[in-house]
PDB file of C-alpha atoms in Angstrom:
ATOM      1  CA  ASP A  28      25.540   7.195  15.487  1.00  0.00           C
ATOM      2  CA  ALA A  29      23.191   4.436  14.380  1.00  0.00           C
ATOM      3  CA  LYS A  30      19.853   5.437  12.920  1.00  0.00           C
ATOM      4  CA  THR A  31      16.490   4.396  14.295  1.00  0.00           C
ATOM      5  CA  THR A  32      13.147   3.667  12.686  1.00  0.00           C
ATOM      6  CA  GLN A  33       9.883   4.413  14.430  1.00  0.00           C
ATOM      7  CA  PRO A  34       6.273   4.459  13.272  1.00  0.00           C
ATOM      8  CA  PRO A  35       5.197   8.042  12.601  1.00  0.00           C
ATOM      9  CA  SER A  36       2.134   7.885  14.809  1.00  0.00           C
ATOM     10  CA  MET A  37       0.039   5.724  17.078  1.00  0.00           C
ATOM     11  CA  ASP A  38      -3.060   6.082  19.170  1.00  0.00           C
ATOM     12  CA  CYS A  39      -3.597   4.685  22.613  1.00  0.00           C
ATOM     13  CA  ALA A  40      -6.606   4.519  24.906  1.00  0.00           C
ATOM     14  CA  GLU A  41      -6.299   6.142  28.284  1.00  0.00           C
ATOM     15  CA  GLY A  42      -5.495   3.619  30.995  1.00  0.00           C
ATOM     16  CA  ARG A  43      -4.136   1.044  28.576  1.00  0.00           C
ATOM     17  CA  ALA A  44      -0.502   0.163  28.028  1.00  0.00           C
ATOM     18  CA  ALA A  45       1.224   1.911  25.147  1.00  0.00           C
ATOM     19  CA  ASN A  46       3.912  -0.125  23.381  1.00  0.00           C
ATOM     20  CA  LEU A  47       6.198   1.966  21.219  1.00  0.00           C
ATOM     21  CA  PRO A  48       8.501   0.048  18.880  1.00  0.00           C
ATOM     22  CA  CYS A  49      11.886   1.140  17.591  1.00  0.00           C
ATOM     23  CA  ASN A  50      14.267  -0.531  15.162  1.00  0.00           C
ATOM     24  CA  HIS A  51      17.992   0.128  15.421  1.00  0.00           C
ATOM     25  CA  SER A  52      19.502  -2.671  13.366  1.00  0.00           C
ATOM     26  CA  THR A  53      22.921  -1.006  12.960  1.00  0.00           C
ATOM     27  CA  ILE A  54      23.486  -0.308  16.630  1.00  0.00           C
ATOM     28  CA  SER A  55      27.044  -0.905  17.785  1.00  0.00           C
ATOM     29  CA  GLY A  56      28.083  -2.747  20.895  1.00  0.00           C
ATOM     30  CA  ASN A  57      28.704   0.270  23.086  1.00  0.00           C
ATOM     31  CA  GLU A  58      25.739   2.370  22.028  1.00  0.00           C
ATOM     32  CA  TYR A  59      22.858   2.877  24.407  1.00  0.00           C
ATOM     33  CA  VAL A  60      19.183   3.109  23.524  1.00  0.00           C
ATOM     34  CA  TYR A  61      17.580   6.293  24.826  1.00  0.00           C
ATOM     35  CA  TRP A  62      13.963   7.315  24.870  1.00  0.00           C
ATOM     36  CA  TYR A  63      12.813  10.900  25.135  1.00  0.00           C
ATOM     37  CA  ARG A  64       9.504  12.573  24.674  1.00  0.00           C
ATOM     38  CA  GLN A  65       8.534  16.083  23.727  1.00  0.00           C
ATOM     39  CA  ILE A  66       5.255  17.488  24.817  1.00  0.00           C
ATOM     40  CA  HIS A  67       4.091  20.329  22.604  1.00  0.00           C
ATOM     41  CA  SER A  68       6.113  23.533  23.027  1.00  0.00           C
ATOM     42  CA  GLN A  69       8.403  22.051  25.669  1.00  0.00           C
ATOM     43  CA  GLY A  70      11.981  20.792  25.640  1.00  0.00           C
ATOM     44  CA  PRO A  71      12.494  17.035  25.298  1.00  0.00           C
ATOM     45  CA  GLN A  72      12.154  15.032  28.500  1.00  0.00           C
ATOM     46  CA  TYR A  73      14.334  12.052  29.297  1.00  0.00           C
ATOM     47  CA  ILE A  74      12.350   8.845  29.893  1.00  0.00           C
ATOM     48  CA  ILE A  75      14.699   5.903  30.142  1.00  0.00           C
ATOM     49  CA  HIS A  76      17.784   4.343  28.615  1.00  0.00           C
ATOM     50  CA  GLY A  77      19.472   0.952  28.475  1.00  0.00           C
ATOM     51  CA  LEU A  78      22.334  -0.987  26.957  1.00  0.00           C
ATOM     52  CA  LYS A  79      21.140  -4.584  26.706  1.00  0.00           C
ATOM     53  CA  ASN A  80      19.173  -5.424  29.807  1.00  0.00           C
ATOM     54  CA  ASN A  81      15.544  -4.496  30.217  1.00  0.00           C
ATOM     55  CA  GLU A  82      15.053  -1.403  32.334  1.00  0.00           C
ATOM     56  CA  THR A  83      12.188  -0.010  34.371  1.00  0.00           C
ATOM     57  CA  ASN A  84      11.696   3.258  36.164  1.00  0.00           C
ATOM     58  CA  GLU A  85       8.773   5.265  37.468  1.00  0.00           C
ATOM     59  CA  MET A  86       7.855   6.437  33.984  1.00  0.00           C
ATOM     60  CA  ALA A  87       8.238   3.445  31.726  1.00  0.00           C
ATOM     61  CA  SER A  88       9.817   0.112  30.901  1.00  0.00           C
ATOM     62  CA  LEU A  89      12.336  -0.513  28.152  1.00  0.00           C
ATOM     63  CA  ILE A  90      12.544  -3.917  26.521  1.00  0.00           C
ATOM     64  CA  ILE A  91      15.599  -4.530  24.327  1.00  0.00           C
ATOM     65  CA  THR A  92      15.785  -7.620  22.158  1.00  0.00           C
ATOM     66  CA  GLU A  93      18.634 -10.015  22.703  1.00  0.00           C
ATOM     67  CA  ASP A  94      20.297  -9.056  19.422  1.00  0.00           C
ATOM     68  CA  ARG A  95      19.770  -5.361  20.360  1.00  0.00           C
ATOM     69  CA  LYS A  96      18.402  -4.572  16.940  1.00  0.00           C
ATOM     70  CA  SER A  97      15.091  -3.360  18.271  1.00  0.00           C
ATOM     71  CA  SER A  98      13.449  -2.161  21.438  1.00  0.00           C
ATOM     72  CA  THR A  99      10.034  -1.327  22.848  1.00  0.00           C
ATOM     73  CA  LEU A 100       9.118   1.456  25.210  1.00  0.00           C
ATOM     74  CA  ILE A 101       6.165   0.552  27.401  1.00  0.00           C
ATOM     75  CA  LEU A 102       4.029   3.149  29.129  1.00  0.00           C
ATOM     76  CA  PRO A 103       2.097   0.868  31.493  1.00  0.00           C
ATOM     77  CA  HIS A 104      -0.997   3.019  32.035  1.00  0.00           C
ATOM     78  CA  ALA A 105      -1.220   5.800  29.489  1.00  0.00           C
ATOM     79  CA  THR A 106      -2.762   9.088  30.548  1.00  0.00           C
ATOM     80  CA  LEU A 107      -3.799  12.092  28.494  1.00  0.00           C
ATOM     81  CA  ARG A 108      -0.618  13.818  29.658  1.00  0.00           C
ATOM     82  CA  ASP A 109       1.411  11.175  27.837  1.00  0.00           C
ATOM     83  CA  THR A 110       0.346  12.643  24.497  1.00  0.00           C
ATOM     84  CA  ALA A 111       3.669  13.666  22.961  1.00  0.00           C
ATOM     85  CA  VAL A 112       6.259  12.883  20.318  1.00  0.00           C
ATOM     86  CA  TYR A 113       8.433   9.996  21.475  1.00  0.00           C
ATOM     87  CA  TYR A 114      11.987   9.742  20.230  1.00  0.00           C
ATOM     88  CA  CYS A 115      14.108   6.598  20.208  1.00  0.00           C
ATOM     89  CA  ILE A 116      17.803   7.446  19.947  1.00  0.00           C
ATOM     90  CA  VAL A 117      20.981   5.400  20.027  1.00  0.00           C
ATOM     91  CA  SER A 118      24.089   7.085  21.275  1.00  0.00           C
ATOM     92  CA  PHE A 119      27.355   6.596  23.031  1.00  0.00           C
ATOM     93  CA  SER A 120      26.932   7.467  26.668  1.00  0.00           C
ATOM     94  CA  THR A 121      28.406   7.593  30.131  1.00  0.00           C
ATOM     95  CA  ASP A 122      30.736  10.328  28.996  1.00  0.00           C
ATOM     96  CA  SER A 123      30.213  13.839  27.817  1.00  0.00           C
ATOM     97  CA  TRP A 124      31.115  13.088  24.221  1.00  0.00           C
ATOM     98  CA  GLY A 125      27.785  11.503  23.535  1.00  0.00           C
ATOM     99  CA  LYS A 126      25.360  13.580  21.550  1.00  0.00           C
ATOM    100  CA  LEU A 127      21.845  12.886  20.477  1.00  0.00           C
ATOM    101  CA  GLN A 128      20.749  12.565  16.864  1.00  0.00           C
ATOM    102  CA  PHE A 129      16.978  12.917  16.824  1.00  0.00           C
ATOM    103  CA  GLY A 130      14.859  11.197  14.204  1.00  0.00           C
ATOM    104  CA  ALA A 131      11.264  12.018  13.385  1.00  0.00           C
ATOM    105  CA  GLY A 132       9.860  10.167  16.388  1.00  0.00           C
ATOM    106  CA  THR A 133       6.405   8.712  16.989  1.00  0.00           C
ATOM    107  CA  GLN A 134       3.483  11.028  17.644  1.00  0.00           C
ATOM    108  CA  VAL A 135       1.475   9.325  20.383  1.00  0.00           C
ATOM    109  CA  VAL A 136      -2.050  10.488  21.002  1.00  0.00           C
ATOM    110  CA  VAL A 137      -3.778   9.195  24.117  1.00  0.00           C
ATOM    111  CA  THR A 138      -7.540   9.367  23.856  1.00  0.00           C
ATOM    112  CA  PRO A 139     -10.153   9.177  26.613  1.00  0.00           C
TER     113      PRO A 139
ATOM    114  CA  SER B  11      18.894  16.685  39.215  1.00  0.00           C
ATOM    115  CA  ALA B  12      20.441  19.536  37.242  1.00  0.00           C
ATOM    116  CA  VAL B  13      18.276  22.493  36.333  1.00  0.00           C
ATOM    117  CA  ILE B  14      18.740  24.484  33.147  1.00  0.00           C
ATOM    118  CA  SER B  15      17.523  28.054  32.827  1.00  0.00           C
ATOM    119  CA  GLN B  16      17.281  29.319  29.302  1.00  0.00           C
ATOM    120  CA  LYS B  17      16.398  32.823  28.241  1.00  0.00           C
ATOM    121  CA  PRO B  18      14.776  34.539  26.571  1.00  0.00           C
ATOM    122  CA  SER B  19      11.870  32.122  26.308  1.00  0.00           C
ATOM    123  CA  ARG B  20      10.729  33.779  23.116  1.00  0.00           C
ATOM    124  CA  ASP B  21      11.545  36.752  20.943  1.00  0.00           C
ATOM    125  CA  ILE B  22      10.480  38.399  17.728  1.00  0.00           C
ATOM    126  CA  CYS B  23      13.401  39.917  15.844  1.00  0.00           C
ATOM    127  CA  GLN B  24      13.942  41.941  12.730  1.00  0.00           C
ATOM    128  CA  ARG B  25      15.840  40.346   9.861  1.00  0.00           C
ATOM    129  CA  GLY B  26      19.491  41.291   9.762  1.00  0.00           C
ATOM    130  CA  THR B  27      19.799  41.586  13.532  1.00  0.00           C
ATOM    131  CA  SER B  28      21.344  39.146  16.012  1.00  0.00           C
ATOM    132  CA  LEU B  29      19.973  37.466  19.115  1.00  0.00           C
ATOM    133  CA  THR B  30      21.969  35.953  21.955  1.00  0.00           C
ATOM    134  CA  ILE B  31      20.414  33.092  23.889  1.00  0.00           C
ATOM    135  CA  GLN B  32      21.666  32.282  27.360  1.00  0.00           C
ATOM    136  CA  CYS B  33      21.786  28.934  29.087  1.00  0.00           C
ATOM    137  CA  GLN B  34      22.563  28.678  32.807  1.00  0.00           C
ATOM    138  CA  VAL B  35      23.030  25.367  34.610  1.00  0.00           C
ATOM    139  CA  ASP B  36      22.881  24.982  38.381  1.00  0.00           C
ATOM    140  CA  SER B  37      25.842  22.600  38.476  1.00  0.00           C
ATOM    141  CA  GLN B  38      29.156  22.347  36.665  1.00  0.00           C
ATOM    142  CA  VAL B  39      29.111  20.367  33.446  1.00  0.00           C
ATOM    143  CA  THR B  40      31.822  19.588  30.949  1.00  0.00           C
ATOM    144  CA  MET B  41      29.783  19.747  27.775  1.00  0.00           C
ATOM    145  CA  MET B  42      26.784  21.771  26.747  1.00  0.00           C
ATOM    146  CA  PHE B  43      24.873  21.145  23.550  1.00  0.00           C
ATOM    147  CA  TRP B  44      22.842  23.503  21.382  1.00  0.00           C
ATOM    148  CA  TYR B  45      19.963  22.269  19.232  1.00  0.00           C
ATOM    149  CA  ARG B  46      17.607  23.815  16.729  1.00  0.00           C
ATOM    150  CA  GLN B  47      14.046  22.683  16.079  1.00  0.00           C
ATOM    151  CA  GLN B  48      12.512  24.150  12.977  1.00  0.00           C
ATOM    152  CA  PRO B  49       8.713  24.347  12.761  1.00  0.00           C
ATOM    153  CA  GLY B  50       7.177  20.883  12.565  1.00  0.00           C
ATOM    154  CA  GLN B  51      10.586  19.216  12.558  1.00  0.00           C
ATOM    155  CA  SER B  52      12.695  17.186  14.922  1.00  0.00           C
ATOM    156  CA  LEU B  53      15.706  18.517  16.792  1.00  0.00           C
ATOM    157  CA  THR B  54      19.014  19.052  15.023  1.00  0.00           C
ATOM    158  CA  LEU B  55      22.288  19.407  16.882  1.00  0.00           C
ATOM    159  CA  ILE B  56      24.025  22.703  16.104  1.00  0.00           C
ATOM    160  CA  ALA B  57      27.192  22.406  18.152  1.00  0.00           C
ATOM    161  CA  THR B  58      28.867  21.082  21.255  1.00  0.00           C
ATOM    162  CA  ALA B  59      30.382  23.622  23.642  1.00  0.00           C
ATOM    163  CA  ASN B  60      33.292  22.615  25.828  1.00  0.00           C
ATOM    164  CA  GLN B  61      34.558  25.059  28.409  1.00  0.00           C
ATOM    165  CA  GLY B  62      37.932  26.475  27.484  1.00  0.00           C
ATOM    166  CA  SER B  63      37.921  25.546  23.828  1.00  0.00           C
ATOM    167  CA  GLU B  64      36.120  26.411  20.629  1.00  0.00           C
ATOM    168  CA  ALA B  65      32.758  24.846  20.042  1.00  0.00           C
ATOM    169  CA  THR B  66      32.492  21.915  17.655  1.00  0.00           C
ATOM    170  CA  TYR B  67      29.902  22.514  14.945  1.00  0.00           C
ATOM    171  CA  GLU B  68      27.838  19.950  13.102  1.00  0.00           C
ATOM    172  CA  SER B  69      27.651  19.795   9.353  1.00  0.00           C
ATOM    173  CA  GLY B  70      25.630  22.679   7.997  1.00  0.00           C
ATOM    174  CA  PHE B  71      26.309  25.018  10.901  1.00  0.00           C
ATOM    175  CA  VAL B  72      29.145  27.545  11.003  1.00  0.00           C
ATOM    176  CA  ILE B  73      30.670  29.687  13.692  1.00  0.00           C
ATOM    177  CA  ASP B  74      30.062  32.959  11.861  1.00  0.00           C
ATOM    178  CA  LYS B  75      26.328  32.319  11.853  1.00  0.00           C
ATOM    179  CA  PHE B  76      26.034  30.674  15.284  1.00  0.00           C
ATOM    180  CA  PRO B  77      28.876  31.878  17.523  1.00  0.00           C
ATOM    181  CA  ILE B  78      28.940  30.154  20.888  1.00  0.00           C
ATOM    182  CA  SER B  79      30.576  31.198  24.122  1.00  0.00           C
ATOM    183  CA  ARG B  80      31.386  28.955  27.075  1.00  0.00           C
ATOM    184  CA  PRO B  81      33.075  31.163  29.664  1.00  0.00           C
ATOM    185  CA  ASN B  82      32.698  28.738  32.581  1.00  0.00           C
ATOM    186  CA  LEU B  83      31.335  25.335  33.518  1.00  0.00           C
ATOM    187  CA  THR B  84      27.793  26.545  34.232  1.00  0.00           C
ATOM    188  CA  PHE B  85      27.024  28.968  31.426  1.00  0.00           C
ATOM    189  CA  SER B  86      26.882  29.174  27.645  1.00  0.00           C
ATOM    190  CA  THR B  87      25.457  31.477  25.016  1.00  0.00           C
ATOM    191  CA  LEU B  88      24.393  30.893  21.433  1.00  0.00           C
ATOM    192  CA  THR B  89      24.091  33.861  19.094  1.00  0.00           C
ATOM    193  CA  VAL B  90      21.995  33.694  15.961  1.00  0.00           C
ATOM    194  CA  SER B  91      23.606  36.267  13.669  1.00  0.00           C
ATOM    195  CA  ASN B  92      22.304  38.244  10.727  1.00  0.00           C
ATOM    196  CA  MET B  93      18.923  36.607  11.078  1.00  0.00           C
ATOM    197  CA  SER B  94      16.540  35.782   8.270  1.00  0.00           C
ATOM    198  CA  PRO B  95      13.018  34.312   8.453  1.00  0.00           C
ATOM    199  CA  GLU B  96      14.549  30.868   7.854  1.00  0.00           C
ATOM    200  CA  ASP B  97      16.139  31.124  11.295  1.00  0.00           C
ATOM    201  CA  SER B  98      12.711  31.094  12.926  1.00  0.00           C
ATOM    202  CA  SER B  99      12.938  28.044  15.171  1.00  0.00           C
ATOM    203  CA  ILE B 100      13.077  26.844  18.724  1.00  0.00           C
ATOM    204  CA  TYR B 101      16.630  26.814  20.060  1.00  0.00           C
ATOM    205  CA  LEU B 102      17.425  24.539  22.988  1.00  0.00           C
ATOM    206  CA  CYS B 103      20.434  23.909  25.157  1.00  0.00           C
ATOM    207  CA  SER B 104      21.142  20.566  26.751  1.00  0.00           C
ATOM    208  CA  ILE B 105      23.518  18.908  29.171  1.00  0.00           C
ATOM    209  CA  ASP B 106      24.477  15.315  29.793  1.00  0.00           C
ATOM    210  CA  ARG B 107      23.594  14.096  33.264  1.00  0.00           C
ATOM    211  CA  ILE B 108      25.868  11.102  33.303  1.00  0.00           C
ATOM    212  CA  ASN B 109      23.800   7.907  33.694  1.00  0.00           C
ATOM    213  CA  TYR B 110      20.574   9.896  33.853  1.00  0.00           C
ATOM    214  CA  GLY B 111      20.189  11.014  30.275  1.00  0.00           C
ATOM    215  CA  TYR B 112      20.261  14.478  28.830  1.00  0.00           C
ATOM    216  CA  THR B 113      18.386  17.412  30.296  1.00  0.00           C
ATOM    217  CA  PHE B 114      17.052  20.125  28.022  1.00  0.00           C
ATOM    218  CA  GLY B 115      16.227  23.719  28.662  1.00  0.00           C
ATOM    219  CA  SER B 116      12.724  24.915  27.975  1.00  0.00           C
ATOM    220  CA  GLY B 117      13.815  26.455  24.690  1.00  0.00           C
ATOM    221  CA  THR B 118      13.835  29.861  23.028  1.00  0.00           C
ATOM    222  CA  ARG B 119      11.136  30.368  20.435  1.00  0.00           C
ATOM    223  CA  LEU B 120      12.541  32.748  17.845  1.00  0.00           C
ATOM    224  CA  THR B 121      10.483  34.436  15.159  1.00  0.00           C
ATOM    225  CA  VAL B 122      12.274  36.524  12.550  1.00  0.00           C
ATOM    226  CA  VAL B 123      10.178  39.033  10.657  1.00  0.00           C
TER     227      VAL B 123
END
């Protein structure tokens, strides 16, 4: 699987949008971009994933550049509960042979 | 959405003993995945468990140390054998919800003393 690069940490003010960048310059054509987060002492939680189109769900938006070498996870209105480690992962998907290789992630701290 | 029940949620074990962690899913799945998260670290994939065949282990993990069972499509166990303090970690199971990402269990926090 391709590797990803994320900033180790970032702070965000409550109520503001949080934009989390991720570089995946060696991504292959059939690899998806996944985002997960892990709140302290819990299992990772799926947020969103995409192949090349931008995606939005009730939790976040995912913006993937046209060359697919980078992406941005957007939390539109950060709350204190969004404080977590956020992982950007690229993986084959849509079949059960995909497996996730976690990097170090970005520690996001949302402050009042 | 699929629900994963993992137990025990935590345990404190003596070195040299073994612990078996159970993972129960409320729907049938082809693959189940076992991860380890050492203190302050990210998750590392231990192995992939496919029902009816031997588990596939990642580099650095061996069957003698982490035997896995997959007796049916809703259940799997991971055993941590002959434990040492270095095995103190959170162990998590995971499944692939096709097109909806991976779901993780709540984890087993293991402390070896």
